[in-house]
């Protein structure tokens, strides 16, 4: 699905489905945007699993107030950007373009 001009997305509601999609074709993805709090795998667990398969992929994590995830911890996990909710579409678009180097 095209979400923003020039950006196409594969969207999954379950973190295990997202990991399976990524595992099936890791080179087909330019970036991963995930949430911190999800059923099954947390955003942190999903990040670790994805980076094991492809350490170079930019990952953006979305979170509400979370004592566990912060601006210091995120980069140590390989997360390129941390975005706090509520999300503003233009901010997300700018962060995505920046993570892709556009």
Short mmCIF file of C-alpha atoms in Angstrom, two decimals:
data_model
loop_
_atom_site.label_atom_id
_atom_site.label_comp_id
_atom_site.label_asym_id
_atom_site.label_seq_id
_atom_site.Cartn_x
_atom_site.Cartn_y
_atom_site.Cartn_z
CA UNK A 1 0.00 0.00 0.00
CA UNK A 2 1.23 3.50 -0.76
CA UNK A 3 1.00 5.46 2.47
CA UNK A 4 2.84 8.64 1.58
CA UNK A 5 4.05 9.86 -1.78
CA UNK A 6 6.95 7.68 -2.84
CA UNK A 7 6.71 5.40 0.19
CA UNK A 8 5.10 1.97 -0.03
CA UNK A 9 4.41 -0.07 3.08
CA UNK A 10 3.79 -3.63 4.09
CA UNK A 11 1.56 -3.50 7.14
CA UNK A 12 1.04 -6.26 9.68
CA UNK A 13 -0.98 -6.14 12.90
CA UNK A 14 0.92 -8.97 14.60
CA UNK A 15 4.63 -8.70 15.30
CA UNK A 16 5.24 -12.37 14.46
CA UNK A 17 3.62 -11.85 11.04
CA UNK A 18 5.84 -8.81 10.46
CA UNK A 19 8.91 -10.84 11.39
CA UNK A 20 7.83 -13.64 9.04
CA UNK A 21 7.33 -11.17 6.16
CA UNK A 22 10.76 -9.70 6.81
CA UNK A 23 12.40 -13.12 7.19
CA UNK A 24 10.90 -14.28 3.88
CA UNK A 25 12.52 -11.40 1.97
CA UNK A 26 14.81 -9.20 4.10
CA UNK A 27 16.28 -7.38 1.08
CA UNK A 28 12.79 -6.33 -0.07
CA UNK A 29 12.55 -3.83 2.81
CA UNK A 30 14.26 -0.44 3.05
CA UNK A 31 13.16 0.35 6.60
CA UNK A 32 11.09 -1.02 9.50
CA UNK A 33 8.72 1.06 11.61
CA UNK A 34 7.49 -0.68 14.73
CA UNK A 35 5.72 0.05 17.97
CA UNK A 36 7.26 -0.70 21.34
CA UNK A 37 4.18 -2.32 22.87
CA UNK A 38 2.68 -5.13 20.82
CA UNK A 39 1.23 -8.55 21.55
CA UNK A 40 3.49 -11.57 21.04
CA UNK A 41 6.86 -9.88 20.39
CA UNK A 42 7.59 -6.43 21.79
CA UNK A 43 9.12 -3.83 19.52
CA UNK A 44 12.45 -4.47 21.20
CA UNK A 45 12.24 -8.22 20.55
CA UNK A 46 11.18 -7.61 16.94
CA UNK A 47 14.07 -5.17 16.48
CA UNK A 48 16.60 -7.69 17.76
CA UNK A 49 15.26 -10.45 15.50
CA UNK A 50 15.26 -8.20 12.42
CA UNK A 51 18.77 -6.88 13.07
CA UNK A 52 20.06 -10.44 13.41
CA UNK A 53 18.88 -11.04 9.84
CA UNK A 54 19.92 -7.66 8.45
CA UNK A 55 22.03 -5.40 10.71
CA UNK A 56 22.02 -2.48 8.23
CA UNK A 57 18.26 -1.87 8.08
CA UNK A 58 17.01 1.40 9.59
CA UNK A 59 14.47 0.83 12.36
CA UNK A 60 12.14 3.50 13.71
CA UNK A 61 10.40 2.75 17.00
CA UNK A 62 7.14 4.41 18.01
CA UNK A 63 6.28 4.57 21.69
CA UNK A 64 4.16 6.36 24.24
CA UNK A 65 5.68 7.25 27.57
CA UNK A 66 7.86 4.28 28.38
CA UNK A 67 10.41 4.07 31.18
CA UNK A 68 12.05 1.08 29.50
CA UNK A 69 12.71 2.71 26.10
CA UNK A 70 14.33 6.12 25.79
CA UNK A 71 16.67 8.20 23.61
CA UNK A 72 19.74 6.63 25.24
CA UNK A 73 18.65 2.99 25.10
CA UNK A 74 17.20 3.03 21.57
CA UNK A 75 20.50 3.55 19.67
CA UNK A 76 22.21 0.84 21.70
CA UNK A 77 19.57 -1.59 20.39
CA UNK A 78 20.12 -0.47 16.79
CA UNK A 79 17.05 1.75 16.59
CA UNK A 80 17.75 4.76 14.35
CA UNK A 81 14.95 6.98 15.62
CA UNK A 82 12.49 6.94 18.48
CA UNK A 83 9.19 8.71 17.86
CA UNK A 84 6.77 9.48 20.64
CA UNK A 85 3.00 9.09 20.30
CA UNK A 86 0.68 10.55 19.36
CA UNK A 87 2.17 10.45 15.88
CA UNK A 88 1.79 13.31 13.45
CA UNK A 89 1.78 12.08 9.85
CA UNK A 90 4.15 14.78 8.57
CA UNK A 91 6.63 14.09 11.38
CA UNK A 92 6.57 10.38 10.63
CA UNK A 93 7.08 11.10 6.92
CA UNK A 94 10.06 13.38 7.67
CA UNK A 95 11.63 10.83 10.02
CA UNK A 96 11.14 8.04 7.45
CA UNK A 97 12.71 10.09 4.65
CA UNK A 98 15.61 11.04 6.91
CA UNK A 99 16.20 7.41 7.89
CA UNK A 100 16.31 6.49 4.20
CA UNK A 101 18.70 9.33 3.44
CA UNK A 102 16.20 11.26 1.29
#
